[in-house]
Amino acid sequence: FDPRRVSNALAQACSDKMEPRIRARIDVEDFEGALVVVAHIPELPPYMKPCYVKARPLYDGAFIRVGDGDRHLSRYEVDRLLEERRQPHHDEAVVERATLADFDTKLKEAFIERVRSTSSRMVKELPSDDILRIKGAADYDEEGVLRPTLAGIMALGSYPQQFFPRAKVSFLVVPGLSKADLSPEGERFIDSRFIEGPIPYLIDETLYHVRRNMRISSRIEGAFRTDTEEYPEVAVREALANALMHRDYSPEGLGSQVQVNMYDDRIEIMNPGGLYGPVTVGTLGMLGEAAARNQVLAGILEATPYSPGSDQGEVSSARFQPEYVVENKGTGFYQIRTALDQAGMEPPAAYDHISTFQLLIYKKQPQAADAEEG
C-alpha cells in the first residue's frame, strides 16, 4: 500500500474526472499502526450541483450514496438540481385550456381589491384584467388571448384540478406509527381522502380534517377547565401553506400531490421538490434565509384571502378576514417553531431530499393528570 500514490490518484480523479472539479482535502493518517488515506469532500453550493463523472453524460454520471452503495440520480432529481442554477418559471406558464371564467369570482375580486388597497395610485387605477396580468395571475398566450397562469389558477381558480389533477392534498390518518400498522379491527386507515380546490380551500379543508382527527386534552385547575389541542393549528397551517407554495410545479412534479399523514405520534407533511436556493435544513427560520421556488405564486398568495374556520373548507366573501394565505416574508418556519415552543412541544423535524421535503410535527405527550376527550 502506497498512501502517497493513492492520495495523488484520488486528487487527480477529483480534479480531472469530475464536473465541476472537486477540491478535496486529502490526508494520510495513522490509525492503529496503519496508514490510511482520508479524503474530506466539501459539499458543492446548490448552483454547482449535480457533480457528475465527466466520462458519462450528465444524466448517467450523477450518483448519490445510499447505505453502502451508489445509485444513479433519476432524471427528475437531476432536473431539480439544475433548477438551482436559475430561477424556475413553471408557475408563470399560461394554462392553455383555461379562460378567465375559470377563476373563482369571489377569490379573484378579493385578490384584486387587496392589490388595489396596497399598491400605488398607478396600479389602483388599472382595469382588473391588467392587475391580474401584472401580478402574474394571467398572461397572454401565443394567440394574444389573456388566460390564467399556473400560479393564478392554483391560487384563485375555481377548480385547478381540472387542469392539474394531482395538484391536490392527500390526507391520511394511520392507526399506528407507520403505514404498515393496522387498527384492532384490521383497518389500514382511519381516514383517507383527497382534498381539491384552490390553495385557500386546500388549506382550510385540510385543517378541518386535521381538527376532526385530533384529540383534545383537558386539564382541570380549580373551577376551570383548559382544553389543549394535540397540535397547534397555526403550526400545521403554516407548514401546509409552505408546502403548497414551495412545492415543485414543474410538469414532472405535477404528477405528485402534497401529502398530510397523521400517525399516533406525529403529523407528516410532504411536498414534491426539496428546499430551493441557499436555504438548508440548518438555516430554516433564520433571519435573512429565504428563497422562493415559485416567485409569482408567492406574490399572489400574499394578497389571496384565507378564510379560517369554515366547516367544509368553504370560502365565503362574507367571512374573509384581514388575513392572507402567506406573509411571504420568510417567517413561515419561524412561526411554526414559535407555535410549537409556546405549546411546550419539541421543534419540528425537517428532512430535505432532492425530490421531496418532509416536515414532522411530533405530538405533545399528555400529562398523567390530563383527561382526554375525543
Short mmCIF file of C-alpha atoms in Angstrom, two decimals:
data_model
loop_
_atom_site.label_atom_id
_atom_site.label_comp_id
_atom_site.label_asym_id
_atom_site.label_seq_id
_atom_site.Cartn_x
_atom_site.Cartn_y
_atom_site.Cartn_z
CA PHE A 1 0.00 0.00 0.00
CA ASP A 2 1.47 3.30 -1.14
CA PRO A 3 -0.53 6.07 0.57
CA ARG A 4 1.13 8.84 -1.43
CA ARG A 5 0.30 7.16 -4.73
CA VAL A 6 -3.30 6.57 -3.63
CA SER A 7 -3.80 10.13 -2.40
CA ASN A 8 -2.32 11.58 -5.61
CA ALA A 9 -4.56 9.38 -7.75
CA LEU A 10 -7.60 10.38 -5.73
CA ALA A 11 -6.74 14.08 -6.01
CA GLN A 12 -6.33 13.71 -9.77
CA ALA A 13 -9.68 11.89 -10.09
CA CYS A 14 -11.47 14.64 -8.14
CA SER A 15 -9.88 17.35 -10.28
CA ASP A 16 -9.83 15.83 -13.76
CA LYS A 17 -12.62 13.26 -13.87
CA MET A 18 -15.44 15.18 -12.21
CA GLU A 19 -17.53 18.11 -13.42
CA PRO A 20 -17.35 20.51 -11.73
CA ARG A 21 -13.90 19.86 -10.34
CA ILE A 22 -13.73 18.81 -6.71
CA ARG A 23 -11.06 20.28 -4.47
CA ALA A 24 -10.82 17.56 -1.85
CA ARG A 25 -8.66 17.77 1.25
CA ILE A 26 -6.72 14.53 1.31
CA ASP A 27 -4.66 13.48 4.31
CA VAL A 28 -2.59 10.42 5.24
CA GLU A 29 -3.21 9.49 8.85
CA ASP A 30 -2.01 6.83 11.22
CA PHE A 31 -4.75 4.61 12.58
CA GLU A 32 -3.84 1.81 15.00
CA GLY A 33 -0.37 1.46 13.50
CA ALA A 34 -1.53 1.53 9.86
CA LEU A 35 -1.57 4.37 7.34
CA VAL A 36 -4.94 5.30 5.87
CA VAL A 37 -5.88 7.87 3.22
CA VAL A 38 -8.68 10.17 4.40
CA ALA A 39 -10.49 12.44 1.94
CA HIS A 40 -12.72 15.32 3.06
CA ILE A 41 -15.08 16.24 0.21
CA PRO A 42 -16.68 19.68 0.61
CA GLU A 43 -20.33 19.97 -0.37
CA LEU A 44 -20.85 21.99 -3.52
CA PRO A 45 -23.04 25.09 -3.35
CA PRO A 46 -26.52 24.49 -4.81
CA TYR A 47 -25.84 26.38 -8.05
CA MET A 48 -22.98 23.97 -8.92
CA LYS A 49 -24.88 20.71 -8.40
CA PRO A 50 -25.03 18.00 -9.59
CA CYS A 51 -21.44 16.85 -9.77
CA TYR A 52 -21.03 14.02 -12.27
CA VAL A 53 -18.44 11.77 -13.88
CA LYS A 54 -17.16 13.57 -16.98
CA ALA A 55 -16.72 10.35 -18.95
CA ARG A 56 -20.50 9.84 -18.84
CA PRO A 57 -23.44 12.01 -19.93
CA LEU A 58 -24.86 14.18 -17.17
CA TYR A 59 -28.00 12.08 -16.68
CA ASP A 60 -25.93 8.89 -16.48
CA GLY A 61 -22.95 10.14 -14.48
CA ALA A 62 -24.54 11.63 -11.36
CA PHE A 63 -24.83 9.39 -8.31
CA ILE A 64 -26.00 9.54 -4.72
CA ARG A 65 -24.70 7.45 -1.84
CA VAL A 66 -27.35 5.20 -0.29
CA GLY A 67 -26.14 2.93 2.51
CA ASP A 68 -23.03 1.14 1.27
CA GLY A 69 -23.76 1.65 -2.42
CA ASP A 70 -24.22 4.27 -5.09
CA ARG A 71 -27.33 4.72 -7.18
CA HIS A 72 -27.95 6.89 -10.19
CA LEU A 73 -29.80 10.11 -9.64
CA SER A 74 -33.09 9.96 -11.52
CA ARG A 75 -33.73 12.38 -14.37
CA TYR A 76 -36.23 14.16 -12.15
CA GLU A 77 -33.62 14.59 -9.39
CA VAL A 78 -31.02 15.90 -11.85
CA ASP A 79 -33.54 18.38 -13.27
CA ARG A 80 -34.37 19.67 -9.79
CA LEU A 81 -30.68 20.22 -9.04
CA LEU A 82 -30.19 22.02 -12.36
CA GLU A 83 -33.02 24.39 -11.43
CA GLU A 84 -30.88 25.66 -8.58
CA ARG A 85 -28.71 27.36 -11.23
CA ARG A 86 -31.54 29.61 -12.36
CA GLN A 87 -34.93 30.84 -11.18
CA PRO A 88 -37.68 28.37 -12.17
CA HIS A 89 -40.64 29.85 -14.06
CA HIS A 90 -43.07 26.93 -14.06
CA ASP A 91 -45.62 28.92 -12.05
CA GLU A 92 -45.68 31.64 -14.74
CA ALA A 93 -46.75 29.25 -17.52
CA VAL A 94 -50.03 30.04 -19.26
CA VAL A 95 -52.67 27.32 -18.79
CA GLU A 96 -53.67 26.85 -22.41
CA ARG A 97 -57.09 25.27 -21.80
CA ALA A 98 -58.14 27.76 -19.12
CA THR A 99 -60.03 31.02 -19.51
CA LEU A 100 -60.62 33.92 -17.14
CA ALA A 101 -64.01 32.34 -16.39
CA ASP A 102 -62.11 29.57 -14.58
CA PHE A 103 -61.20 31.98 -11.78
CA ASP A 104 -63.29 31.78 -8.62
CA THR A 105 -65.19 35.08 -8.74
CA LYS A 106 -65.04 35.80 -5.00
CA LEU A 107 -61.37 34.94 -4.69
CA LYS A 108 -60.46 36.93 -7.78
CA GLU A 109 -62.38 40.02 -6.70
CA ALA A 110 -60.98 39.88 -3.17
CA PHE A 111 -57.46 39.50 -4.59
CA ILE A 112 -57.86 42.50 -6.90
CA GLU A 113 -59.30 44.57 -4.06
CA ARG A 114 -56.31 43.70 -1.87
CA VAL A 115 -53.83 44.59 -4.60
CA ARG A 116 -55.54 47.95 -5.17
CA SER A 117 -55.60 48.73 -1.46
CA THR A 118 -51.87 48.08 -1.02
CA SER A 119 -50.47 49.41 -4.31
CA SER A 120 -49.53 52.76 -5.77
CA ARG A 121 -52.12 55.02 -7.40
CA MET A 122 -50.93 53.90 -10.82
CA VAL A 123 -51.89 50.30 -10.06
CA LYS A 124 -55.15 51.23 -8.30
CA GLU A 125 -56.46 52.79 -11.48
CA LEU A 126 -55.72 49.83 -13.74
CA PRO A 127 -58.54 47.62 -15.06
CA SER A 128 -59.00 44.30 -13.28
CA ASP A 129 -57.57 42.24 -16.15
CA ASP A 130 -54.42 44.35 -16.16
CA ILE A 131 -53.97 43.82 -12.43
CA LEU A 132 -54.24 40.06 -12.95
CA ARG A 133 -51.61 40.32 -15.69
CA ILE A 134 -49.04 42.49 -13.90
CA LYS A 135 -49.31 40.28 -10.78
CA GLY A 136 -48.73 37.15 -12.83
CA ALA A 137 -52.16 35.60 -12.29
CA ALA A 138 -52.85 35.83 -16.03
CA ASP A 139 -50.84 36.33 -19.22
CA TYR A 140 -51.29 36.34 -22.96
CA ASP A 141 -50.95 33.10 -24.88
CA GLU A 142 -49.36 32.82 -28.33
CA GLU A 143 -52.66 33.88 -29.93
CA GLY A 144 -52.86 37.03 -27.80
CA VAL A 145 -55.65 35.67 -25.56
CA LEU A 146 -55.42 36.54 -21.87
CA ARG A 147 -55.50 33.31 -19.87
CA PRO A 148 -54.78 32.26 -16.27
CA THR A 149 -51.25 31.20 -15.39
CA LEU A 150 -50.48 28.13 -13.33
CA ALA A 151 -49.92 30.38 -10.29
CA GLY A 152 -53.19 32.21 -10.93
CA ILE A 153 -55.27 29.07 -11.35
CA MET A 154 -53.76 27.39 -8.27
CA ALA A 155 -54.36 30.42 -6.04
CA LEU A 156 -57.58 31.82 -7.49
CA GLY A 157 -59.09 29.11 -9.70
CA SER A 158 -62.49 27.63 -9.02
CA TYR A 159 -61.21 24.07 -9.66
CA PRO A 160 -57.49 23.86 -10.51
CA GLN A 161 -57.58 20.06 -10.60
CA GLN A 162 -59.49 20.30 -13.88
CA PHE A 163 -56.13 21.20 -15.41
CA PHE A 164 -53.72 19.64 -12.89
CA PRO A 165 -55.42 16.54 -11.44
CA ARG A 166 -52.63 15.74 -8.97
CA ALA A 167 -52.16 19.28 -7.65
CA LYS A 168 -54.15 18.49 -4.52
CA VAL A 169 -53.66 17.28 -0.95
CA SER A 170 -53.63 13.63 0.01
CA PHE A 171 -54.88 13.33 3.61
CA LEU A 172 -54.38 10.13 5.56
CA VAL A 173 -54.85 9.06 9.19
CA VAL A 174 -52.93 5.90 10.11
CA PRO A 175 -53.72 3.77 13.22
CA GLY A 176 -50.15 3.46 14.42
CA LEU A 177 -46.64 4.71 13.90
CA SER A 178 -46.23 3.58 10.29
CA LYS A 179 -48.38 2.85 7.25
CA ALA A 180 -47.82 -0.85 7.84
CA ASP A 181 -49.77 -0.77 11.14
CA LEU A 182 -53.40 -1.88 11.37
CA SER A 183 -56.16 -0.90 13.75
CA PRO A 184 -57.61 -3.52 16.16
CA GLU A 185 -60.37 -4.01 13.57
CA GLY A 186 -57.80 -4.67 10.85
CA GLU A 187 -58.21 -1.31 9.10
CA ARG A 188 -55.20 0.27 7.39
CA PHE A 189 -56.56 3.82 7.51
CA ILE A 190 -58.82 5.62 9.96
CA ASP A 191 -59.46 8.43 7.49
CA SER A 192 -58.37 8.78 3.87
CA ARG A 193 -59.36 11.38 1.31
CA PHE A 194 -58.15 13.65 -1.47
CA ILE A 195 -58.74 17.35 -0.96
CA GLU A 196 -59.22 19.55 -4.04
CA GLY A 197 -59.76 23.21 -4.89
CA PRO A 198 -57.57 26.33 -4.97
CA ILE A 199 -54.87 26.75 -2.37
CA PRO A 200 -57.04 28.66 0.19
CA TYR A 201 -59.57 25.80 0.05
CA LEU A 202 -56.84 23.14 0.26
CA ILE A 203 -55.51 24.70 3.46
CA ASP A 204 -58.92 25.32 5.02
CA GLU A 205 -60.41 21.90 4.32
CA THR A 206 -57.24 20.02 5.27
CA LEU A 207 -57.21 21.83 8.62
CA TYR A 208 -60.85 20.88 9.10
CA HIS A 209 -59.98 17.19 8.74
CA VAL A 210 -56.89 17.55 10.95
CA ARG A 211 -59.11 19.02 13.67
CA ARG A 212 -61.62 16.19 13.28
CA ASN A 213 -58.89 13.62 13.85
CA MET A 214 -57.18 15.34 16.78
CA ARG A 215 -57.81 14.61 20.41
CA ILE A 216 -58.34 17.37 22.95
CA SER A 217 -56.58 17.09 26.30
CA SER A 218 -58.35 18.77 29.18
CA ARG A 219 -56.80 19.99 32.42
CA ILE A 220 -58.92 20.90 35.43
CA GLU A 221 -57.49 23.70 37.57
CA GLY A 222 -59.83 24.70 40.36
CA ALA A 223 -63.18 25.62 38.85
CA PHE A 224 -61.80 25.98 35.33
CA ARG A 225 -61.02 23.54 32.54
CA THR A 226 -58.41 24.24 29.88
CA ASP A 227 -58.63 22.38 26.58
CA THR A 228 -55.45 21.89 24.54
CA GLU A 229 -55.22 20.53 21.02
CA GLU A 230 -52.59 17.90 20.22
CA TYR A 231 -51.12 20.17 17.54
CA PRO A 232 -51.21 23.99 17.42
CA GLU A 233 -53.35 24.84 14.42
CA VAL A 234 -51.13 27.75 13.40
CA ALA A 235 -48.13 25.42 13.10
CA VAL A 236 -50.00 22.95 10.89
CA ARG A 237 -51.46 25.76 8.80
CA GLU A 238 -48.09 27.40 8.16
CA ALA A 239 -46.47 24.06 7.33
CA LEU A 240 -49.22 23.26 4.83
CA ALA A 241 -49.16 26.74 3.27
CA ASN A 242 -45.38 26.48 2.85
CA ALA A 243 -45.73 23.04 1.25
CA LEU A 244 -48.30 24.27 -1.27
CA MET A 245 -46.41 27.47 -2.07
CA HIS A 246 -42.92 25.96 -2.39
CA ARG A 247 -43.78 22.60 -3.93
CA ASP A 248 -42.42 21.70 -7.36
CA TYR A 249 -44.86 22.80 -10.09
CA SER A 250 -42.73 21.58 -12.98
CA PRO A 251 -44.51 19.26 -15.47
CA GLU A 252 -42.77 16.31 -13.80
CA GLY A 253 -43.53 17.50 -10.26
CA LEU A 254 -47.23 17.96 -11.03
CA GLY A 255 -47.55 14.21 -11.09
CA SER A 256 -47.33 14.19 -7.27
CA GLN A 257 -49.54 15.73 -4.62
CA VAL A 258 -48.80 17.28 -1.24
CA GLN A 259 -49.25 14.68 1.49
CA VAL A 260 -50.55 15.18 5.02
CA ASN A 261 -50.25 11.99 7.08
CA MET A 262 -51.38 11.74 10.71
CA TYR A 263 -49.82 9.00 12.84
CA ASP A 264 -50.30 8.21 16.52
CA ASP A 265 -47.32 10.34 17.47
CA ARG A 266 -46.89 12.90 14.69
CA ILE A 267 -48.15 14.77 11.64
CA GLU A 268 -46.08 14.41 8.49
CA ILE A 269 -46.33 17.00 5.70
CA MET A 270 -44.51 16.24 2.46
CA ASN A 271 -44.29 18.15 -0.80
CA PRO A 272 -42.67 17.40 -4.16
CA GLY A 273 -39.34 19.19 -4.58
CA GLY A 274 -36.69 19.72 -1.92
CA LEU A 275 -35.56 23.03 -0.45
CA TYR A 276 -34.74 25.67 -3.02
CA GLY A 277 -31.86 28.14 -3.22
CA PRO A 278 -29.48 28.82 -0.32
CA VAL A 279 -31.92 27.57 2.32
CA THR A 280 -30.87 24.40 4.13
CA VAL A 281 -32.43 22.42 6.96
CA GLY A 282 -29.95 24.09 9.29
CA THR A 283 -30.92 27.63 8.25
CA LEU A 284 -34.70 27.19 8.11
CA GLY A 285 -36.34 30.00 10.03
CA MET A 286 -33.16 32.04 10.36
CA LEU A 287 -33.32 35.76 9.64
CA GLY A 288 -32.45 36.55 6.05
CA GLU A 289 -32.51 32.92 4.87
CA ALA A 290 -35.41 32.68 2.43
CA ALA A 291 -35.88 31.72 -1.20
CA ALA A 292 -38.98 31.17 -3.32
CA ARG A 293 -39.01 28.49 -5.98
CA ASN A 294 -42.34 29.93 -7.20
CA GLN A 295 -41.91 33.69 -7.01
CA VAL A 296 -45.09 34.61 -8.86
CA LEU A 297 -47.26 32.23 -6.85
CA ALA A 298 -45.76 33.55 -3.60
CA GLY A 299 -46.61 37.11 -4.64
CA ILE A 300 -50.20 36.16 -5.47
CA LEU A 301 -50.75 34.23 -2.24
CA GLU A 302 -49.68 37.17 -0.09
CA ALA A 303 -52.74 39.00 -1.45
CA THR A 304 -55.07 35.97 -1.57
CA PRO A 305 -57.59 35.96 1.30
CA TYR A 306 -57.71 33.00 3.62
CA SER A 307 -60.91 32.10 5.43
CA PRO A 308 -60.18 30.14 8.61
CA GLY A 309 -62.70 28.06 10.46
CA SER A 310 -65.20 27.08 7.78
CA ASP A 311 -66.52 23.61 8.47
CA GLN A 312 -66.07 22.18 4.99
CA GLY A 313 -63.38 24.38 3.56
CA GLU A 314 -65.98 26.75 2.13
CA VAL A 315 -64.56 30.19 1.36
CA SER A 316 -67.14 32.94 1.51
CA SER A 317 -66.51 36.62 0.79
CA ALA A 318 -68.59 37.45 3.84
CA ARG A 319 -66.12 35.56 6.03
CA PHE A 320 -62.91 36.98 4.63
CA GLN A 321 -60.73 38.14 7.49
CA PRO A 322 -57.82 40.60 7.28
CA GLU A 323 -55.61 37.54 6.88
CA TYR A 324 -53.97 36.15 3.78
CA VAL A 325 -52.59 32.79 2.77
CA VAL A 326 -48.92 33.70 3.34
CA GLU A 327 -46.93 36.67 4.54
CA ASN A 328 -44.16 35.97 2.01
CA LYS A 329 -41.58 37.43 4.36
CA GLY A 330 -39.65 34.27 5.13
CA THR A 331 -41.35 33.90 8.54
CA GLY A 332 -43.37 30.71 7.96
CA PHE A 333 -40.95 28.26 9.58
CA TYR A 334 -40.26 30.73 12.40
CA GLN A 335 -44.00 30.82 13.16
CA ILE A 336 -44.15 27.03 13.18
CA ARG A 337 -41.27 26.79 15.61
CA THR A 338 -42.66 29.56 17.84
CA ALA A 339 -46.13 27.98 18.00
CA LEU A 340 -44.68 24.63 19.00
CA ASP A 341 -42.42 26.21 21.59
CA GLN A 342 -45.34 28.09 23.14
CA ALA A 343 -47.26 24.83 23.32
CA GLY A 344 -44.34 23.16 25.12
CA MET A 345 -43.64 20.88 22.16
CA GLU A 346 -40.35 19.94 20.56
CA PRO A 347 -39.22 21.75 17.39
CA PRO A 348 -40.31 20.31 14.05
CA ALA A 349 -38.06 17.80 12.35
CA ALA A 350 -37.21 18.71 8.75
CA TYR A 351 -35.71 16.39 6.13
CA ASP A 352 -34.61 17.66 2.76
CA HIS A 353 -34.27 15.30 -0.18
CA ILE A 354 -33.62 16.25 -3.78
CA SER A 355 -37.15 15.36 -4.83
CA THR A 356 -39.08 15.78 -1.55
CA PHE A 357 -39.27 17.98 1.52
CA GLN A 358 -40.62 16.41 4.70
CA LEU A 359 -41.69 18.14 7.91
CA LEU A 360 -42.63 16.22 11.05
CA ILE A 361 -44.53 17.75 13.96
CA TYR A 362 -44.47 15.45 16.98
CA LYS A 363 -47.38 15.29 19.36
CA LYS A 364 -47.02 16.64 22.87
CA GLN A 365 -47.36 13.77 25.28
CA PRO A 366 -50.30 14.39 27.66
CA GLN A 367 -49.53 14.58 31.36
CA ALA A 368 -50.82 11.88 33.64
CA ALA A 369 -53.35 14.25 35.24
CA ASP A 370 -54.91 15.16 31.92
CA ALA A 371 -58.25 13.75 30.86
CA GLU A 372 -58.87 13.14 27.20
CA GLU A 373 -61.92 13.80 25.11
CA GLY A 374 -62.38 12.59 21.55
#
